[in-house]
Short mmCIF file of C-alpha atoms and ligand atoms in Angstrom, two decimals:
data_model
loop_
_atom_site.label_atom_id
_atom_site.label_comp_id
_atom_site.label_asym_id
_atom_site.label_seq_id
_atom_site.Cartn_x
_atom_site.Cartn_y
_atom_site.Cartn_z
CA MET A 24 -8.56 24.04 12.23
CA GLU A 25 -9.78 20.74 13.70
CA ALA A 26 -13.43 21.59 12.91
CA PHE A 27 -12.45 22.56 9.34
CA ILE A 28 -10.58 19.26 8.80
CA LEU A 29 -13.49 17.19 10.16
CA ALA A 30 -16.13 19.10 8.16
CA HIS A 31 -14.31 18.90 4.81
CA GLU A 32 -12.82 15.41 5.00
CA PRO A 33 -13.94 14.06 1.55
CA ALA A 34 -12.97 17.27 -0.30
CA LEU A 35 -9.59 17.46 1.48
CA ARG A 36 -8.92 13.85 0.60
CA LEU A 37 -9.69 14.37 -3.10
CA ALA A 38 -7.69 17.62 -3.26
CA ALA A 39 -4.68 15.99 -1.57
CA PHE A 40 -4.86 12.98 -3.92
CA ALA A 41 -5.00 15.19 -7.04
CA ALA A 42 -2.24 17.53 -5.82
CA VAL A 43 0.17 14.74 -4.85
CA LEU A 44 -0.58 12.80 -8.06
CA ALA A 45 0.16 15.89 -10.19
CA ALA A 46 3.30 16.82 -8.24
CA MET A 47 4.77 13.31 -8.34
CA ALA A 48 3.88 12.83 -12.04
CA LEU A 49 5.72 16.07 -12.83
CA TRP A 50 8.74 14.97 -10.74
CA GLU A 51 8.72 11.60 -12.60
CA LEU A 52 8.81 13.50 -15.87
CA LEU A 53 11.67 15.81 -14.81
CA ALA A 54 13.87 13.35 -12.88
CA PRO A 55 12.93 9.69 -13.44
CA ARG A 56 14.86 7.02 -11.50
CA ARG A 57 14.45 4.12 -13.99
CA SER A 58 13.43 3.76 -17.62
CA ARG A 59 9.96 2.27 -18.05
CA THR A 60 9.32 -1.27 -19.34
CA LEU A 61 5.79 -0.32 -20.50
CA PRO A 62 4.52 3.08 -21.69
CA ARG A 63 2.28 4.93 -19.22
CA ARG A 64 -0.79 4.50 -21.46
CA ARG A 65 -0.56 0.69 -20.97
CA ARG A 66 -0.70 0.93 -17.15
CA TRP A 67 -2.28 4.20 -16.05
CA PRO A 68 -5.90 3.67 -17.24
CA ALA A 69 -6.26 0.47 -15.18
CA ASN A 70 -4.22 1.74 -12.20
CA LEU A 71 -6.36 4.89 -12.00
CA GLY A 72 -9.53 2.94 -12.85
CA ILE A 73 -9.05 0.78 -9.77
CA VAL A 74 -8.75 3.93 -7.61
CA VAL A 75 -12.19 5.07 -8.81
CA LEU A 76 -13.62 1.57 -8.26
CA ASN A 77 -12.13 1.34 -4.73
CA THR A 78 -13.36 4.83 -3.79
CA LEU A 79 -16.93 3.94 -4.83
CA LEU A 80 -16.72 0.56 -3.06
CA VAL A 81 -15.49 2.05 0.23
CA ARG A 82 -18.19 4.77 0.12
CA ALA A 83 -20.87 2.11 -0.50
CA LEU A 84 -19.65 -0.43 2.08
CA PHE A 85 -18.52 1.94 4.84
CA PRO A 86 -20.42 5.24 4.56
CA ALA A 87 -19.34 6.32 8.07
CA ALA A 88 -15.70 5.58 7.13
CA ALA A 89 -12.75 5.62 9.53
CA LEU A 90 -13.76 9.07 10.77
CA GLY A 91 -17.17 7.71 11.88
CA ILE A 92 -15.47 4.95 13.90
CA ALA A 93 -13.15 7.49 15.55
CA LEU A 94 -16.10 9.77 16.45
CA SER A 95 -17.97 6.78 17.99
CA ALA A 96 -14.87 5.71 19.92
CA GLN A 97 -14.49 9.24 21.27
CA SER A 98 -18.13 9.62 22.36
CA HIS A 99 -18.25 6.14 23.99
CA GLY A 100 -14.79 6.43 25.57
CA TRP A 101 -13.49 3.32 23.74
CA GLY A 102 -9.84 2.50 23.30
CA LEU A 103 -6.48 2.99 24.98
CA LEU A 104 -6.00 6.74 24.42
CA ASN A 105 -9.50 7.53 25.73
CA GLN A 106 -8.71 5.85 29.10
CA TYR A 107 -6.14 8.43 30.23
CA ALA A 108 -6.05 12.21 30.48
CA VAL A 109 -3.61 12.57 27.60
CA PRO A 110 -3.16 16.11 26.14
CA ALA A 111 -4.97 16.34 22.77
CA TRP A 112 -1.77 16.92 20.74
CA ALA A 113 -0.04 13.94 22.38
CA ALA A 114 -3.04 11.66 21.77
CA ALA A 115 -3.11 12.75 18.11
CA ALA A 116 0.65 12.18 17.65
CA ALA A 117 0.53 8.80 19.41
CA GLY A 118 -2.55 7.82 17.36
CA ILE A 119 -0.80 8.61 14.06
CA VAL A 120 2.39 6.69 15.01
CA LEU A 121 0.45 3.67 16.34
CA LEU A 122 -1.78 3.51 13.24
CA ASP A 123 1.39 3.51 11.13
CA LEU A 124 2.65 0.53 13.16
CA ALA A 125 -0.72 -1.23 12.61
CA ILE A 126 -0.42 -0.68 8.83
CA TYR A 127 3.15 -2.07 8.88
CA LEU A 128 1.98 -5.22 10.74
CA GLN A 129 -0.98 -5.61 8.39
CA HIS A 130 1.37 -5.42 5.38
CA VAL A 131 3.58 -8.16 6.88
CA MET A 132 0.44 -10.33 7.34
CA PHE A 133 -0.64 -9.76 3.72
CA HIS A 134 2.70 -11.31 2.68
CA ALA A 135 2.75 -14.11 5.29
CA VAL A 136 -0.78 -15.57 4.92
CA PRO A 137 -1.22 -17.33 1.52
CA ALA A 138 -4.88 -16.28 1.00
CA LEU A 139 -4.02 -12.63 1.77
CA TRP A 140 -0.95 -12.76 -0.48
CA LYS A 141 -3.20 -13.77 -3.41
CA LEU A 142 -4.99 -10.43 -2.96
CA HIS A 143 -1.90 -8.33 -2.25
CA ARG A 144 0.10 -9.69 -5.20
CA MET A 145 -2.08 -7.58 -7.52
CA HIS A 146 -0.27 -4.56 -6.05
CA HIS A 147 3.09 -6.28 -6.66
CA ALA A 148 2.27 -7.44 -10.21
CA ASP A 149 2.80 -3.94 -11.66
CA LEU A 150 5.75 -4.30 -14.08
CA ASP A 151 6.91 -0.74 -13.41
CA ILE A 152 6.25 1.14 -10.22
CA ASP A 153 5.33 4.78 -10.22
CA VAL A 154 2.96 7.23 -8.50
CA THR A 155 -0.14 5.27 -9.66
CA THR A 156 1.13 2.00 -8.11
CA GLY A 157 0.75 3.71 -4.74
CA ALA A 158 -3.04 3.52 -5.09
CA ARG A 159 -3.25 0.19 -6.99
CA PHE A 160 -4.75 -2.34 -4.55
CA HIS A 161 -7.31 -5.10 -5.08
CA PRO A 162 -10.83 -4.01 -3.88
CA VAL A 163 -11.02 -7.01 -1.51
CA GLU A 164 -7.67 -6.03 0.03
CA ILE A 165 -8.98 -2.46 0.42
CA ALA A 166 -12.17 -3.69 2.14
CA LEU A 167 -10.21 -5.99 4.51
CA SER A 168 -7.68 -3.31 5.37
CA MET A 169 -10.52 -0.88 6.14
CA LEU A 170 -11.85 -3.39 8.70
CA VAL A 171 -8.36 -3.77 10.22
CA LYS A 172 -8.06 0.02 10.39
CA PHE A 173 -11.50 0.34 12.06
CA ALA A 174 -10.49 -2.24 14.69
CA ALA A 175 -7.16 -0.44 15.31
CA ILE A 176 -8.88 2.97 15.63
CA ALA A 177 -11.44 1.62 18.12
CA ALA A 178 -8.86 -0.36 20.15
CA LEU A 179 -6.40 2.54 20.33
CA GLY A 180 -9.03 5.29 20.68
CA VAL A 181 -7.36 7.42 17.99
CA PRO A 182 -8.75 11.01 18.02
CA PRO A 183 -10.92 11.82 14.93
CA VAL A 184 -8.63 14.58 13.65
CA ALA A 185 -5.63 12.22 13.86
CA VAL A 186 -7.51 9.64 11.78
CA VAL A 187 -8.13 12.16 8.99
CA VAL A 188 -4.52 13.43 9.11
CA PHE A 189 -3.22 9.84 9.11
CA GLU A 190 -5.31 8.88 6.07
CA LEU A 191 -4.13 11.98 4.17
CA LEU A 192 -0.51 11.22 5.13
CA LEU A 193 -0.77 7.53 4.21
CA ASN A 194 -2.26 8.37 0.83
CA ALA A 195 0.40 10.99 0.08
CA SER A 196 3.31 8.91 1.35
CA SER A 197 2.17 5.85 -0.62
CA MET A 198 2.14 7.89 -3.84
CA PHE A 199 5.53 9.42 -2.92
CA ASN A 200 7.30 6.16 -2.05
CA HIS A 201 6.07 4.34 -5.17
CA ALA A 202 7.04 7.21 -7.48
CA ASN A 203 9.70 6.64 -10.11
CA VAL A 204 11.65 9.69 -8.98
CA ARG A 205 15.28 10.49 -8.29
CA VAL A 206 15.58 12.04 -4.82
CA PRO A 207 18.75 14.20 -4.72
CA ALA A 208 21.64 11.95 -3.57
CA PRO A 209 22.69 14.02 -0.50
CA LEU A 210 19.07 14.22 0.71
CA GLU A 211 18.04 10.56 0.27
CA PRO A 212 19.94 9.00 3.24
CA VAL A 213 18.83 11.84 5.52
CA LEU A 214 15.18 11.51 4.50
CA ARG A 215 15.11 7.72 4.99
CA TRP A 216 16.17 8.00 8.62
CA LEU A 217 12.61 9.17 9.22
CA LEU A 218 10.51 8.29 6.14
CA VAL A 219 10.15 5.48 3.62
CA THR A 220 11.75 6.83 0.42
CA PRO A 221 11.06 5.66 -3.17
CA ASP A 222 14.45 3.83 -3.28
CA MET A 223 13.61 2.09 0.01
CA HIS A 224 10.14 0.89 -1.08
CA ARG A 225 11.33 -0.13 -4.57
CA VAL A 226 13.38 -2.93 -2.93
CA HIS A 227 10.05 -4.37 -1.68
CA HIS A 228 8.78 -4.59 -5.32
CA SER A 229 11.74 -6.69 -6.52
CA VAL A 230 11.03 -10.06 -8.22
CA GLU A 231 13.61 -11.56 -5.81
CA ARG A 232 11.75 -13.24 -2.93
CA ASP A 233 14.15 -12.18 -0.15
CA GLU A 234 14.01 -8.55 -1.30
CA THR A 235 10.18 -8.60 -1.41
CA SER A 236 10.27 -9.81 2.21
CA SER A 237 11.80 -6.52 3.33
CA ASN A 238 10.83 -2.84 3.70
CA PHE A 239 7.14 -3.27 4.60
CA GLY A 240 6.75 0.26 6.00
CA PHE A 241 4.65 2.99 4.37
CA ASN A 242 5.28 6.17 6.35
CA LEU A 243 7.99 5.79 9.02
CA SER A 244 11.13 3.80 8.19
CA LEU A 245 11.45 3.04 11.92
CA TRP A 246 9.35 -0.17 11.89
CA ASP A 247 11.54 -2.02 9.37
CA ARG A 248 14.67 -1.09 11.32
CA LEU A 249 13.05 -2.10 14.62
CA PHE A 250 11.69 -5.48 13.43
CA GLY A 251 14.73 -6.44 11.32
CA THR A 252 13.04 -6.21 7.90
CA TYR A 253 15.13 -3.26 6.66
CA ARG A 254 17.16 -3.68 3.47
CA ALA A 255 19.06 -0.63 2.21
CA GLN A 256 19.44 -1.37 -1.53
CA PRO A 257 18.55 -4.01 -4.15
CA ARG A 258 21.39 -6.40 -5.13
CA ALA A 259 21.09 -5.60 -8.86
CA GLY A 260 20.91 -1.83 -8.34
CA HIS A 261 17.86 0.38 -8.93
CA GLU A 262 18.21 0.65 -12.73
CA ALA A 263 18.85 -3.06 -13.41
CA MET A 264 16.55 -4.72 -10.82
CA ALA A 265 13.40 -6.45 -12.16
CA LEU A 266 10.07 -5.43 -10.60
CA GLY A 267 6.93 -7.55 -10.24
CA ILE A 268 5.89 -11.14 -9.54
CA PRO A 269 7.96 -13.97 -11.10
CA GLU A 270 4.85 -15.87 -12.32
CA LEU A 271 3.09 -12.76 -13.74
CA ARG A 272 5.56 -11.27 -16.21
CA GLU A 273 3.26 -10.75 -19.22
CA ALA A 274 1.73 -7.28 -19.63
CA ALA A 275 -1.62 -8.90 -20.54
CA GLN A 276 -1.68 -10.65 -17.12
CA CYS A 277 -1.30 -7.53 -15.01
CA SER A 278 -2.09 -4.31 -16.87
CA SER A 279 -5.80 -4.33 -17.72
CA LEU A 280 -8.51 -3.77 -15.13
CA ALA A 281 -10.16 -7.17 -15.74
CA ALA A 282 -6.83 -9.04 -15.56
CA MET A 283 -5.88 -7.18 -12.37
CA LEU A 284 -9.17 -8.01 -10.66
CA ALA A 285 -8.69 -11.69 -11.61
CA ILE A 286 -5.13 -11.96 -10.21
CA PRO A 287 -6.18 -13.40 -6.80
CA PHE A 288 -7.98 -16.24 -8.58
CA ARG A 289 -5.21 -17.08 -11.04
CA GLY A 290 -3.60 -20.48 -10.63
CA MET A 291 -6.64 -21.97 -8.87
CA GLY A 292 -7.57 -23.93 -12.01
CA ALA A 293 -4.08 -25.41 -12.12
CA THR A 294 -4.32 -26.43 -8.44
CA ARG A 295 -7.67 -28.14 -9.10
CA MET A 296 -6.27 -29.94 -12.13
CA ARG A 297 -3.33 -31.24 -10.10
CA ARG A 298 -5.74 -32.39 -7.40
CA CYS A 299 -7.87 -34.12 -10.04
CA ALA A 300 -4.84 -35.86 -11.51
CA SER A 301 -4.00 -37.37 -8.11
CA ARG A 302 -7.68 -38.18 -7.34
CA PRO A 303 -9.27 -39.51 -10.58
CA ASP A 304 -12.52 -40.12 -8.68
CA LEU A 305 -12.85 -36.35 -8.08
CA ALA A 306 -12.07 -35.51 -11.72
CA LYS A 307 -15.08 -37.57 -12.87
CA ARG A 308 -17.54 -35.42 -10.88
ZN1 ZN B 402 3.80 -5.78 -0.25
ZN1 ZN B 403 4.19 -1.12 -2.80
#
């Protein structure tokens, strides 16, 4: 099993992406949670286009990928889990849980540091959220988060098979918790004791600042409860709440591939103009 997973990592990843995308899109069609503000054809080409772009970029920049880092860590004995005689299953389970914590902390940092927020707000600028939002991230954010993941894998000594399973899980759970789906009412509260549900993550996509600063988790709901960032429901309710970024409310600003790629750099001209107005000597240059 382990050898099969390691040998077929790229194919498994693509198959899992396609299967989860199709399943969630069907669920969205059968039981949507909210009505859309834009038709799918206005958002999906760019949201899926950026997935293709990011996949090519990651392959080009990091051909060895996270699996390569985990294999190196294992053969050199790097990282916490490689220091002790931990049973293989326990090391894999601990590796998956600790990587999930690392992704939670990284997400908090992408909101807290202004330069990182400029990148991450492209994800938040989507005016509706659905299964495709789960893979809509700026290429620079993807490259930086790969480096964070590599560092976490090497420092923790996460076993290679756990890295592949974690990446498959993260991909699937991100598409699940962004989906515009109605989870059956009796099941939802039970599910969110363990996992981040679509209703839980939707609160994080609110235009309200305090609601955006909650529910940073991707897989386990534990981290938000533990670090005090958990918020059960949006004030306005799931149907009425507004999604997106207050300063990017026009479809033209956030729904084409070119506009999405430019989002981190938006507003810089205005900052420079303000600076020039207060320093006329600089404006003359
Ligand atoms: Zn966020
Ligand atoms: Zn999100």
